[in-house]
Coordinates of N, CA and C in Angstrom, one line a residue:
M1 N 52.2 20.9 -130.6 CA 52.2 22.0 -130.1 C 50.9 22.5 -130.7
Q2 N 50.6 24.3 -130.5 CA 49.5 24.6 -131.0 C 49.9 25.8 -132.1
P3 N 49.3 25.8 -132.5 CA 49.1 26.4 -133.6 C 48.8 28.3 -133.7
Y4 N 49.6 29.4 -133.9 CA 49.6 30.4 -133.7 C 48.3 30.7 -134.0
P5 N 47.7 31.8 -133.4 CA 46.3 32.5 -133.6 C 46.8 33.3 -135.3
P6 N 46.0 33.5 -136.5 CA 46.8 34.0 -136.9 C 46.3 35.3 -137.3
S7 N 47.4 36.1 -138.1 CA 47.8 37.5 -138.3 C 46.8 38.5 -137.8
P8 N 46.3 39.3 -137.9 CA 45.3 40.9 -138.0 C 45.4 40.8 -139.5
P9 N 44.8 41.2 -140.4 CA 44.8 41.8 -141.6 C 45.4 43.9 -141.3
P10 N 46.3 44.1 -142.1 CA 47.7 44.8 -142.4 C 46.3 46.2 -142.4
A11 N 47.1 46.8 -141.3 CA 46.3 48.7 -140.9 C 45.8 49.1 -142.0
D12 N 46.0 49.1 -143.5 CA 45.7 50.0 -144.3 C 44.9 48.7 -145.2
S13 N 44.7 47.6 -145.4 CA 43.3 47.2 -145.9 C 42.3 47.7 -145.7
R14 N 41.3 47.4 -146.6 CA 40.2 47.8 -146.6 C 39.0 47.6 -145.1
G15 N 39.7 46.3 -144.8 CA 38.6 45.3 -144.5 C 38.8 46.1 -143.0
T16 N 40.4 46.3 -142.4 CA 40.2 47.0 -141.2 C 40.0 48.5 -141.3
R17 N 39.8 48.9 -142.4 CA 39.5 51.2 -142.3 C 38.2 50.4 -142.3
A18 N 37.5 49.4 -142.3 CA 35.9 49.8 -142.6 C 35.6 49.6 -141.3
A19 N 36.6 48.8 -140.4 CA 35.9 47.9 -139.2 C 36.2 48.9 -138.2
L20 N 37.6 49.8 -138.1 CA 37.7 51.1 -137.4 C 36.5 52.5 -137.5
V21 N 36.1 53.0 -139.1 CA 35.0 53.5 -138.8 C 34.2 53.0 -138.2
F22 N 33.7 51.7 -138.3 CA 32.7 51.2 -138.0 C 32.2 51.3 -135.9
A23 N 33.8 51.3 -135.8 CA 34.1 50.9 -134.4 C 33.8 52.6 -133.6
L24 N 35.0 53.0 -134.7 CA 35.0 54.7 -133.8 C 33.2 55.7 -133.8
T25 N 32.3 55.0 -135.2 CA 31.1 55.6 -135.1 C 30.0 54.5 -134.0
A26 N 30.6 54.0 -133.1 CA 30.1 52.9 -131.9 C 30.2 54.4 -130.6
E27 N 31.7 54.0 -131.0 CA 32.7 55.0 -129.8 C 31.9 56.1 -129.8
R28 N 31.9 57.0 -130.6 CA 31.2 58.7 -130.7 C 29.7 57.9 -130.3
L29 N 28.7 57.3 -130.6 CA 27.3 57.2 -130.2 C 27.5 57.1 -128.7
S30 N 28.3 56.0 -128.8 CA 28.3 56.2 -127.2 C 28.7 57.3 -126.0
V31 N 29.6 57.8 -126.5 CA 30.1 59.5 -125.9 C 28.9 60.1 -126.1
F32 N 28.4 60.1 -127.3 CA 27.4 61.4 -127.1 C 25.8 60.6 -126.7
Y33 N 25.7 59.5 -126.7 CA 24.3 59.5 -125.1 C 24.7 59.3 -124.5
E34 N 26.1 59.4 -123.6 CA 26.5 58.6 -122.3 C 26.9 60.2 -121.8
H35 N 27.3 61.1 -122.4 CA 27.6 62.8 -122.1 C 27.5 63.6 -122.8
G36 N 26.7 64.0 -123.7 CA 26.0 64.8 -124.9 C 26.7 65.6 -125.1
Q37 N 28.3 64.9 -125.5 CA 29.7 65.4 -126.2 C 29.8 64.6 -127.3
W38 N 30.6 64.9 -128.3 CA 30.8 64.6 -129.8 C 33.0 64.5 -129.5
P39 N 33.0 63.9 -129.5 CA 34.6 63.2 -129.0 C 35.4 64.0 -131.2
T40 N 36.3 64.6 -130.9 CA 37.1 65.5 -131.7 C 37.1 64.7 -132.7
E41 N 37.9 64.8 -133.9 CA 38.6 64.6 -134.8 C 40.1 64.1 -134.7
A42 N 41.2 64.5 -133.8 CA 41.9 64.1 -133.1 C 41.8 63.4 -132.1
Q43 N 40.9 63.3 -131.1 CA 40.6 62.8 -129.7 C 40.4 60.9 -130.4
G44 N 39.9 60.7 -131.8 CA 38.8 59.9 -133.0 C 40.6 59.1 -133.8
A45 N 41.4 59.9 -134.3 CA 42.5 59.0 -134.9 C 43.2 58.7 -133.5
T46 N 43.3 59.5 -132.7 CA 44.1 58.9 -131.1 C 44.0 57.1 -130.8
L47 N 42.6 57.5 -130.9 CA 41.9 56.4 -130.6 C 42.3 55.2 -131.8
V48 N 41.9 55.0 -133.3 CA 42.6 54.7 -133.9 C 44.3 53.8 -133.6
A49 N 45.2 55.1 -133.6 CA 46.1 54.3 -133.2 C 46.1 53.5 -131.7
D50 N 46.0 54.2 -130.9 CA 46.0 52.6 -129.7 C 45.2 51.4 -130.5
W51 N 44.1 51.9 -130.8 CA 43.7 49.9 -131.3 C 44.2 49.8 -132.4
L52 N 45.1 50.1 -132.9 CA 45.8 49.9 -133.9 C 47.0 49.0 -133.4
G53 N 47.8 50.0 -132.0 CA 49.0 50.1 -131.9 C 49.2 48.5 -130.7
R54 N 47.6 48.5 -130.1 CA 47.4 46.9 -129.7 C 47.9 45.5 -130.1
S55 N 48.2 45.8 -131.4 CA 48.8 45.1 -132.7 C 49.6 45.1 -133.0
G56 N 50.5 45.3 -132.7 CA 51.2 46.1 -133.5 C 50.9 46.7 -135.0
R57 N 50.6 47.5 -135.5 CA 50.0 48.1 -136.6 C 49.6 49.7 -136.4
S58 N 49.9 49.6 -137.0 CA 49.7 51.6 -137.1 C 49.2 52.2 -138.7
L59 N 48.6 53.5 -138.9 CA 48.3 53.9 -140.0 C 48.8 55.4 -139.8
P60 N 49.3 56.5 -141.2 CA 49.8 57.7 -140.6 C 48.5 58.5 -140.0
S61 N 49.0 59.0 -139.3 CA 47.8 60.6 -139.1 C 46.2 61.2 -139.5
A62 N 47.2 60.9 -141.0 CA 46.1 61.8 -141.8 C 45.1 61.0 -142.2
D63 N 45.3 59.8 -142.3 CA 44.5 58.6 -142.7 C 44.2 58.5 -141.0
R64 N 44.3 58.2 -140.7 CA 43.8 58.2 -139.2 C 43.2 59.5 -138.6
R65 N 43.0 60.3 -139.4 CA 42.1 60.8 -139.2 C 41.2 61.9 -140.2
H66 N 41.3 61.0 -141.4 CA 40.0 60.5 -142.2 C 39.4 59.9 -141.5
L67 N 40.1 58.7 -141.0 CA 39.1 57.5 -140.7 C 37.8 58.2 -139.6
S68 N 38.2 59.2 -138.5 CA 38.0 59.6 -137.7 C 37.2 60.9 -138.2
D69 N 37.4 61.4 -138.9 CA 36.6 61.9 -140.1 C 34.9 61.5 -140.6
L70 N 35.2 60.0 -141.4 CA 34.4 60.0 -141.5 C 33.0 59.3 -140.7
S71 N 33.9 58.7 -139.6 CA 33.3 57.7 -137.9 C 32.4 59.4 -137.7
D72 N 32.4 60.8 -137.6 CA 31.5 61.3 -137.0 C 31.0 62.2 -138.3
Q73 N 31.0 62.0 -139.0 CA 29.8 62.3 -140.2 C 28.6 61.3 -139.8
L74 N 28.6 59.9 -139.7 CA 27.8 59.0 -139.4 C 27.5 58.7 -138.7
A75 N 28.4 58.8 -137.3 CA 27.5 58.5 -136.2 C 27.0 60.0 -135.5
R76 N 26.8 61.5 -136.7 CA 26.0 62.6 -136.4 C 24.5 62.6 -137.4
E77 N 25.1 61.7 -138.4 CA 23.7 61.6 -138.8 C 22.7 60.1 -138.5
I78 N 23.3 59.0 -137.8 CA 22.7 58.2 -137.2 C 22.0 59.2 -136.0
A79 N 22.4 59.8 -135.3 CA 22.4 60.2 -134.3 C 20.4 61.2 -134.4
A80 N 20.9 62.2 -135.7 CA 20.0 62.8 -136.1 C 18.6 62.2 -136.6
S81 N 19.0 61.2 -137.2 CA 17.6 60.2 -138.2 C 16.9 59.5 -136.5
L82 N 17.6 59.5 -135.5 CA 16.6 58.1 -134.2 C 16.7 58.8 -133.3
S83 N 15.6 58.5 -132.5 CA 15.2 58.7 -131.4 C 16.0 58.3 -130.2
R84 N 16.5 59.3 -128.9 CA 17.6 59.1 -127.8 C 16.8 57.4 -127.8
E85 N 16.2 56.8 -127.6 CA 16.1 55.1 -127.2 C 16.3 54.3 -128.4
A86 N 15.9 54.6 -129.6 CA 16.4 53.6 -130.8 C 17.7 54.0 -131.3
G87 N 18.2 55.5 -130.4 CA 19.9 55.7 -130.6 C 20.6 54.6 -129.6
L88 N 20.2 54.3 -129.1 CA 21.2 54.0 -127.7 C 20.9 52.3 -128.0
H89 N 19.5 52.1 -128.7 CA 19.4 50.3 -128.9 C 20.7 50.5 -130.2
T90 N 20.8 51.2 -130.9 CA 21.8 51.4 -132.3 C 23.2 51.2 -131.4
V91 N 23.4 51.7 -130.4 CA 24.5 51.7 -130.2 C 25.1 50.1 -129.4
H92 N 24.2 49.8 -128.7 CA 24.3 48.7 -128.0 C 24.6 47.8 -128.9
E93 N 24.0 47.4 -130.0 CA 24.2 46.4 -131.2 C 25.6 46.7 -132.2
M94 N 26.2 48.0 -131.6 CA 26.9 48.3 -132.8 C 28.4 47.5 -131.0
M95 N 28.3 48.1 -130.6 CA 29.2 47.6 -129.2 C 29.0 46.0 -129.1
E96 N 28.2 45.3 -129.2 CA 27.5 43.7 -129.0 C 28.8 43.4 -130.2
A97 N 28.3 43.9 -131.3 CA 28.9 43.4 -133.3 C 30.1 43.8 -133.0
L98 N 31.0 44.3 -131.7 CA 32.4 44.5 -132.3 C 33.1 43.2 -131.5
D99 N 32.3 42.0 -130.9 CA 32.7 40.4 -130.7 C 32.5 40.1 -131.9
P100 N 33.0 39.5 -132.4 CA 33.5 39.0 -133.9 C 32.1 37.2 -133.7
N101 N 32.0 37.1 -132.8 CA 31.0 35.8 -132.5 C 29.4 36.7 -132.5
Y102 N 28.9 37.8 -132.1 CA 27.7 38.4 -132.0 C 27.1 38.6 -133.7
E103 N 26.3 37.8 -133.9 CA 25.6 38.4 -135.5 C 24.8 39.3 -134.9
S104 N 24.5 40.7 -136.1 CA 23.2 41.1 -135.5 C 22.8 42.0 -137.2
E105 N 21.7 41.9 -138.3 CA 21.5 42.3 -139.0 C 21.6 44.0 -138.7
L106 N 21.0 45.1 -137.4 CA 21.5 46.2 -137.9 C 23.1 46.9 -137.9
A107 N 24.0 46.0 -137.4 CA 25.4 45.9 -137.4 C 26.4 45.8 -138.9
Q108 N 25.6 44.4 -139.3 CA 25.8 44.4 -140.6 C 25.3 45.8 -141.8
T109 N 24.4 45.7 -141.5 CA 23.3 47.2 -142.5 C 24.7 48.8 -142.3
L110 N 25.0 48.4 -141.1 CA 26.1 49.7 -140.4 C 26.9 49.4 -140.9
M111 N 28.0 48.1 -141.2 CA 28.8 48.4 -141.4 C 29.3 48.0 -143.1
A112 N 28.1 47.8 -143.7 CA 28.6 48.3 -145.0 C 27.9 49.5 -145.2
E113 N 27.6 50.2 -144.6 CA 27.5 51.5 -144.7 C 29.0 52.4 -144.9
C114 N 29.4 51.8 -143.3 CA 30.8 52.2 -143.2 C 32.1 52.1 -144.2
T115 N 31.4 50.3 -145.5 CA 32.2 49.9 -146.1 C 32.0 51.3 -147.4
K116 N 30.7 51.6 -147.5 CA 30.1 52.2 -148.6 C 31.0 53.3 -148.7
R117 N 31.0 53.9 -147.4 CA 31.7 55.9 -147.1 C 33.1 55.9 -147.1
L118 N 34.0 54.4 -146.6 CA 35.2 54.9 -147.1 C 35.0 54.6 -148.7
D119 N 34.6 53.8 -149.4 CA 35.2 53.1 -150.7 C 34.8 54.8 -151.6
G120 N 33.3 55.4 -151.4 CA 33.4 57.0 -151.3 C 34.4 58.0 -151.7
C121 N 35.4 57.3 -151.3 CA 36.1 58.7 -150.7 C 37.6 58.4 -151.4

């Protein structure tokens, strides 16, 4: 008999929320660099709902919008502080780091920043 995979942490856990901010920041930067547009707060909140829904988890709309807003602020700051080439590299690292087997010092630093921003609220 095979053991069941561990259940994902609750949607409202600190780690899950920080990971959502990180993933949304990566997604926002990706859309910005590919299309020159920023996703709206509502689009980010909907994306969070979709991601959490895949594992049977959810967060209230206000919480999803808050996470979306935090990711928007961070993504815009990153884009404003980097050249396009450096920004594209950062997005690539962040997207790769969504795989838990991928290790990246840059992604770890950005995850720490996501946690810091989440804790600052």
